[in-house]
PDB file of C-alpha atoms in Angstrom:
ATOM      1  CA  PHE A   1      62.198  43.529 -24.177  1.00 30.00           C
ATOM      2  CA  PHE A   2      64.106  41.255 -21.799  1.00 34.00           C
ATOM      3  CA  PHE A   3      63.093  40.037 -18.335  1.00 36.00           C
ATOM      4  CA  SER A   4      65.683  38.515 -16.045  1.00 33.00           C
ATOM      5  CA  SER A   5      65.105  35.882 -13.416  1.00 34.00           C
ATOM      6  CA  ARG A   6      66.016  37.235 -10.020  1.00 32.00           C
ATOM      7  CA  ARG A   7      67.465  33.904  -8.895  1.00 32.00           C
ATOM      8  CA  ARG A   8      69.430  33.189 -12.081  1.00 35.00           C
ATOM      9  CA  HIS A   9      71.001  35.157 -14.887  1.00 35.00           C
ATOM     10  CA  THR A  10      68.822  33.525 -17.588  1.00 41.00           C
ATOM     11  CA  ARG A  11      67.325  36.024 -19.999  1.00 46.00           C
ATOM     12  CA  PHE A  12      64.140  35.577 -21.883  1.00 48.00           C
ATOM     13  CA  LYS A  13      61.903  37.842 -23.907  1.00 49.00           C
ATOM     14  CA  CYS A  14      58.158  38.196 -23.751  1.00 51.00           C
ATOM     15  CA  ASP A  15      56.185  39.719 -26.609  1.00 45.00           C
ATOM     16  CA  TRP A  16      53.936  41.662 -24.272  1.00 44.00           C
ATOM     17  CA  SER A  17      54.745  44.147 -21.579  1.00 41.00           C
ATOM     18  CA  SER A  18      53.423  42.868 -18.246  1.00 41.00           C
ATOM     19  CA  ASP A  19      54.680  40.889 -15.338  1.00 43.00           C
ATOM     20  CA  VAL A  20      53.055  37.705 -16.514  1.00 47.00           C
ATOM     21  CA  CYS A  21      56.361  36.120 -17.398  1.00 50.00           C
ATOM     22  CA  SER A  22      57.253  33.685 -14.672  1.00 53.00           C
ATOM     23  CA  SER A  23      58.653  30.269 -14.036  1.00 55.00           C
ATOM     24  CA  ASP A  24      55.271  28.973 -12.919  1.00 79.00           C
ATOM     25  CA  LEU A  25      55.204  26.713 -15.949  1.00 91.00           C
ATOM     26  CA  PRO A  26      57.526  23.646 -15.757  1.00 94.00           C
ATOM     27  CA  ALA A  27      58.898  24.269 -19.252  1.00 95.00           C
ATOM     28  CA  ILE A  28      59.946  27.891 -18.364  1.00 94.00           C
ATOM     29  CA  ALA A  29      61.540  26.690 -15.100  1.00 93.00           C
ATOM     30  CA  VAL A  30      63.571  24.058 -16.967  1.00 95.00           C
ATOM     31  CA  LEU A  31      64.799  26.575 -19.537  1.00 95.00           C
ATOM     32  CA  GLU A  32      65.746  29.097 -16.798  1.00 94.00           C
ATOM     33  CA  ARG A  33      67.555  26.435 -14.839  1.00 94.00           C
ATOM     34  CA  LEU A  34      69.575  25.437 -17.985  1.00 96.00           C
ATOM     35  CA  GLY A  35      70.265  29.107 -18.873  1.00 95.00           C
ATOM     36  CA  ILE A  36      68.650  28.770 -22.287  1.00 96.00           C
ATOM     37  CA  ASP A  37      67.368  31.973 -24.024  1.00 95.00           C
ATOM     38  CA  PHE A  38      63.863  31.901 -25.414  1.00 95.00           C
ATOM     39  CA  THR A  39      61.000  34.229 -26.290  1.00 95.00           C
ATOM     40  CA  LEU A  40      57.540  33.644 -24.773  1.00 94.00           C
ATOM     41  CA  HIS A  41      54.596  34.555 -27.089  1.00 94.00           C
ATOM     42  CA  ARG A  42      50.965  34.853 -26.014  1.00 93.00           C
ATOM     43  CA  TYR A  43      48.109  34.315 -28.482  1.00 91.00           C
ATOM     44  CA  ASP A  44      44.360  33.718 -28.514  1.00 88.00           C
ATOM     45  CA  ILE A  45      42.481  30.989 -30.361  1.00 81.00           C
ATOM     46  CA  GLU A  46      38.715  30.758 -30.644  1.00 75.00           C
ATOM     47  CA  GLU A  47      37.480  27.501 -29.246  1.00 67.00           C
ATOM     48  CA  PRO A  48      34.612  25.790 -31.048  1.00 60.00           C
ATOM     49  CA  ASP A  49      31.223  26.689 -29.556  1.00 62.00           C
ATOM     50  CA  GLY A  50      29.074  24.057 -27.808  1.00 60.00           C
ATOM     51  CA  ARG A  51      27.250  23.008 -30.995  1.00 64.00           C
ATOM     52  CA  ALA A  52      30.495  22.595 -32.926  1.00 54.00           C
ATOM     53  CA  GLN A  53      31.995  20.538 -30.083  1.00 53.00           C
ATOM     54  CA  HIS A  54      28.885  18.402 -29.984  1.00 52.00           C
ATOM     55  CA  ARG A  55      29.333  17.679 -33.737  1.00 59.00           C
ATOM     56  CA  GLY A  56      32.834  16.550 -32.936  1.00 56.00           C
ATOM     57  CA  GLU A  57      34.621  19.521 -34.439  1.00 57.00           C
ATOM     58  CA  ARG A  58      38.153  19.923 -33.071  1.00 63.00           C
ATOM     59  CA  ILE A  59      40.854  22.576 -33.380  1.00 69.00           C
ATOM     60  CA  ALA A  60      44.227  21.929 -34.913  1.00 78.00           C
ATOM     61  CA  TYR A  61      45.941  23.914 -32.166  1.00 80.00           C
ATOM     62  CA  GLY A  62      49.352  24.159 -33.862  1.00 81.00           C
ATOM     63  CA  VAL A  63      48.041  25.547 -37.105  1.00 86.00           C
ATOM     64  CA  ALA A  64      45.619  27.868 -35.268  1.00 87.00           C
ATOM     65  CA  ALA A  65      48.528  29.114 -33.037  1.00 89.00           C
ATOM     66  CA  ALA A  66      50.738  29.757 -36.052  1.00 91.00           C
ATOM     67  CA  ALA A  67      47.925  31.820 -37.644  1.00 91.00           C
ATOM     68  CA  ALA A  68      47.332  33.740 -34.456  1.00 92.00           C
ATOM     69  CA  LEU A  69      51.051  34.554 -34.188  1.00 94.00           C
ATOM     70  CA  GLY A  70      51.362  35.420 -37.894  1.00 95.00           C
ATOM     71  CA  ILE A  71      54.097  32.822 -38.561  1.00 96.00           C
ATOM     72  CA  ASP A  72      54.512  30.098 -41.108  1.00 96.00           C
ATOM     73  CA  PRO A  73      52.997  26.824 -39.774  1.00 95.00           C
ATOM     74  CA  SER A  74      56.246  25.029 -40.675  1.00 96.00           C
ATOM     75  CA  ARG A  75      57.939  26.972 -37.786  1.00 97.00           C
ATOM     76  CA  MET A  76      55.139  26.025 -35.256  1.00 97.00           C
ATOM     77  CA  TYR A  77      55.875  22.594 -33.876  1.00 97.00           C
ATOM     78  CA  LYS A  78      53.334  20.321 -32.128  1.00 95.00           C
ATOM     79  CA  SER A  79      54.127  17.608 -29.525  1.00 96.00           C
ATOM     80  CA  LEU A  80      52.511  14.262 -30.047  1.00 96.00           C
ATOM     81  CA  LEU A  81      52.707  11.419 -27.553  1.00 97.00           C
ATOM     82  CA  PHE A  82      53.160   7.905 -29.037  1.00 97.00           C
ATOM     83  CA  GLU A  83      52.900   4.578 -27.351  1.00 96.00           C
ATOM     84  CA  LEU A  84      55.576   2.073 -28.531  1.00 96.00           C
ATOM     85  CA  ASP A  85      55.353  -1.709 -28.942  1.00 92.00           C
ATOM     86  CA  GLY A  86      58.470  -3.872 -28.807  1.00 82.00           C
ATOM     87  CA  GLY A  87      61.078  -1.292 -27.797  1.00 70.00           C
ATOM     88  CA  SER A  88      62.934  -0.536 -24.620  1.00 71.00           C
ATOM     89  CA  GLU A  89      60.714   2.533 -24.051  1.00 81.00           C
ATOM     90  CA  LYS A  90      56.916   2.600 -23.697  1.00 93.00           C
ATOM     91  CA  LEU A  91      56.355   6.258 -24.690  1.00 95.00           C
ATOM     92  CA  VAL A  92      58.024   8.830 -26.946  1.00 97.00           C
ATOM     93  CA  LEU A  93      57.199  12.490 -27.586  1.00 97.00           C
ATOM     94  CA  ALA A  94      57.361  13.392 -31.253  1.00 98.00           C
ATOM     95  CA  VAL A  95      57.889  17.132 -32.034  1.00 98.00           C
ATOM     96  CA  VAL A  96      56.795  17.867 -35.635  1.00 98.00           C
ATOM     97  CA  PRO A  97      55.707  20.909 -37.690  1.00 97.00           C
ATOM     98  CA  SER A  98      52.098  21.792 -37.077  1.00 94.00           C
ATOM     99  CA  ASN A  99      51.300  21.521 -40.789  1.00 94.00           C
ATOM    100  CA  ALA A 100      52.880  18.007 -41.026  1.00 95.00           C
ATOM    101  CA  ILE A 101      51.876  14.552 -39.936  1.00 95.00           C
ATOM    102  CA  ALA A 102      54.147  12.329 -37.840  1.00 97.00           C
ATOM    103  CA  ALA A 103      54.824   9.021 -39.519  1.00 97.00           C
ATOM    104  CA  PRO A 104      54.182   6.291 -36.942  1.00 97.00           C
ATOM    105  CA  LYS A 105      56.606   3.882 -38.805  1.00 97.00           C
ATOM    106  CA  ALA A 106      59.371   6.521 -38.773  1.00 98.00           C
ATOM    107  CA  VAL A 107      58.733   7.196 -35.037  1.00 97.00           C
ATOM    108  CA  ALA A 108      58.870   3.394 -34.257  1.00 96.00           C
ATOM    109  CA  SER A 109      62.043   3.001 -36.340  1.00 96.00           C
ATOM    110  CA  ALA A 110      63.805   5.921 -34.631  1.00 96.00           C
ATOM    111  CA  CYS A 111      63.025   4.237 -31.299  1.00 95.00           C
ATOM    112  CA  ASP A 112      63.944   0.673 -32.379  1.00 94.00           C
ATOM    113  CA  ALA A 113      60.351  -0.354 -31.719  1.00 94.00           C
ATOM    114  CA  LYS A 114      58.021  -2.564 -33.736  1.00 94.00           C
ATOM    115  CA  ARG A 115      55.109  -0.159 -33.784  1.00 95.00           C
ATOM    116  CA  ALA A 116      54.152   3.370 -32.660  1.00 97.00           C
ATOM    117  CA  THR A 117      50.566   4.545 -32.134  1.00 96.00           C
ATOM    118  CA  LEU A 118      49.207   7.892 -30.971  1.00 96.00           C
ATOM    119  CA  ALA A 119      48.436   7.817 -27.238  1.00 95.00           C
ATOM    120  CA  GLU A 120      44.877   8.443 -25.998  1.00 93.00           C
ATOM    121  CA  ALA A 121      44.158  11.908 -24.612  1.00 90.00           C
ATOM    122  CA  GLY A 122      44.010  10.685 -21.029  1.00 91.00           C
ATOM    123  CA  ALA A 123      47.393   9.048 -21.309  1.00 92.00           C
ATOM    124  CA  VAL A 124      48.850  12.315 -22.632  1.00 94.00           C
ATOM    125  CA  GLY A 125      47.741  14.186 -19.496  1.00 93.00           C
ATOM    126  CA  ARG A 126      48.901  11.462 -17.127  1.00 93.00           C
ATOM    127  CA  ALA A 127      52.352  11.132 -18.716  1.00 94.00           C
ATOM    128  CA  THR A 128      53.129  14.796 -19.462  1.00 95.00           C
ATOM    129  CA  GLY A 129      51.030  16.805 -16.958  1.00 93.00           C
ATOM    130  CA  TYR A 130      49.853  18.945 -19.865  1.00 93.00           C
ATOM    131  CA  VAL A 131      46.514  19.244 -21.665  1.00 89.00           C
ATOM    132  CA  ILE A 132      45.997  18.559 -25.421  1.00 86.00           C
ATOM    133  CA  GLY A 133      46.898  21.681 -27.330  1.00 84.00           C
ATOM    134  CA  GLY A 134      49.389  22.722 -24.651  1.00 90.00           C
ATOM    135  CA  VAL A 135      51.874  19.847 -24.466  1.00 95.00           C
ATOM    136  CA  SER A 136      55.373  21.198 -24.222  1.00 97.00           C
ATOM    137  CA  PRO A 137      58.372  19.075 -25.200  1.00 97.00           C
ATOM    138  CA  VAL A 138      60.144  20.504 -22.087  1.00 97.00           C
ATOM    139  CA  GLY A 139      59.205  19.973 -18.441  1.00 95.00           C
ATOM    140  CA  SER A 140      56.980  16.894 -18.637  1.00 94.00           C
ATOM    141  CA  ARG A 141      55.748  15.338 -15.407  1.00 91.00           C
ATOM    142  CA  ARG A 142      58.153  12.487 -15.942  1.00 90.00           C
ATOM    143  CA  PRO A 143      61.070  12.117 -18.381  1.00 92.00           C
ATOM    144  CA  ILE A 144      59.854  11.077 -21.786  1.00 95.00           C
ATOM    145  CA  PRO A 145      62.232  10.307 -24.698  1.00 96.00           C
ATOM    146  CA  THR A 146      61.797  13.034 -27.307  1.00 97.00           C
ATOM    147  CA  LEU A 147      62.242  13.017 -31.106  1.00 98.00           C
ATOM    148  CA  ILE A 148      62.416  16.396 -32.842  1.00 98.00           C
ATOM    149  CA  ASP A 149      61.710  16.254 -36.578  1.00 98.00           C
ATOM    150  CA  ALA A 150      64.897  16.906 -38.529  1.00 98.00           C
ATOM    151  CA  SER A 151      63.175  19.732 -40.404  1.00 98.00           C
ATOM    152  CA  ALA A 152      63.584  21.937 -37.284  1.00 98.00           C
ATOM    153  CA  ARG A 153      67.337  22.273 -38.133  1.00 98.00           C
ATOM    154  CA  SER A 154      66.407  24.406 -41.232  1.00 98.00           C
ATOM    155  CA  HIS A 155      65.065  27.218 -38.985  1.00 98.00           C
ATOM    156  CA  ALA A 156      67.028  29.601 -36.827  1.00 98.00           C
ATOM    157  CA  THR A 157      64.171  29.369 -34.234  1.00 98.00           C
ATOM    158  CA  ILE A 158      61.001  27.306 -33.963  1.00 98.00           C
ATOM    159  CA  PHE A 159      57.900  27.699 -31.836  1.00 98.00           C
ATOM    160  CA  VAL A 160      56.651  24.978 -29.392  1.00 97.00           C
ATOM    161  CA  SER A 161      54.079  25.056 -26.645  1.00 95.00           C
ATOM    162  CA  ALA A 162      55.126  26.603 -23.330  1.00 95.00           C
ATOM    163  CA  GLY A 163      52.880  24.077 -21.537  1.00 94.00           C
ATOM    164  CA  GLN A 164      49.634  26.024 -21.639  1.00 91.00           C
ATOM    165  CA  ARG A 165      47.237  26.798 -24.419  1.00 87.00           C
ATOM    166  CA  GLY A 166      47.827  30.294 -25.599  1.00 90.00           C
ATOM    167  CA  LEU A 167      51.536  30.404 -24.753  1.00 94.00           C
ATOM    168  CA  SER A 168      54.354  29.406 -27.093  1.00 95.00           C
ATOM    169  CA  LEU A 169      58.132  29.402 -26.737  1.00 96.00           C
ATOM    170  CA  GLU A 170      60.322  30.566 -29.542  1.00 97.00           C
ATOM    171  CA  ILE A 171      63.609  28.721 -29.239  1.00 98.00           C
ATOM    172  CA  ALA A 172      66.648  27.556 -31.273  1.00 98.00           C
ATOM    173  CA  PRO A 173      66.203  23.943 -32.305  1.00 98.00           C
ATOM    174  CA  THR A 174      69.546  22.937 -30.742  1.00 98.00           C
ATOM    175  CA  ASP A 175      68.472  24.525 -27.448  1.00 98.00           C
ATOM    176  CA  LEU A 176      65.188  22.554 -27.626  1.00 98.00           C
ATOM    177  CA  GLU A 177      67.251  19.409 -28.201  1.00 98.00           C
ATOM    178  CA  ARG A 178      69.324  20.145 -25.126  1.00 97.00           C
ATOM    179  CA  ALA A 179      66.353  21.167 -22.924  1.00 97.00           C
ATOM    180  CA  SER A 180      64.245  18.187 -23.855  1.00 96.00           C
ATOM    181  CA  ALA A 181      67.155  15.706 -23.828  1.00 92.00           C
ATOM    182  CA  GLY A 182      65.845  14.777 -27.254  1.00 96.00           C
ATOM    183  CA  HIS A 183      67.412  14.120 -30.573  1.00 96.00           C
ATOM    184  CA  PHE A 184      66.687  14.948 -34.209  1.00 98.00           C
ATOM    185  CA  ALA A 185      65.169  12.269 -36.510  1.00 98.00           C
ATOM    186  CA  ALA A 186      63.233  12.267 -39.821  1.00 98.00           C
ATOM    187  CA  ILE A 187      59.794  11.449 -38.390  1.00 98.00           C
ATOM    188  CA  THR A 188      57.424  13.143 -40.886  1.00 96.00           C
TER     189      THR A 188
END
């Protein structure tokens, strides 16, 4: 069912019936401001218990979110922050399927950089304002160039983080490209 912003005429759908849908999250605020339609999905993921965390076990949030939503992992996209060496930009956000691995050489090449390496967790939070497992390609703390894997074009809609663990946006790839000011590139 559709909710409408009172300030704007943007429509978005939520997959639960409550008044939780709001523009409190930066990603949602950006999409509303741009008038882009999207569906917001809520899901739950079991975090590793204290023992598992102590052993260093981690969750692959994208694959776990896809399973919780009952969708193919190739439609759930994760956002990975890369640091670049030798290019005009220092950081780039790579948006790739949750069941794929971003190729650092392809990321560097798409940015005309010499090398790309995954950013440390602390750098991700400082640059995006989001936590690991909840990094949205839309509404970062500061503008970050964004690459969306070209495979996204093969889907009518894809799922990306809404900027909080447990919330995903279902959005058309071309709308994501517009909202993130990104571009498509073969980066997996």
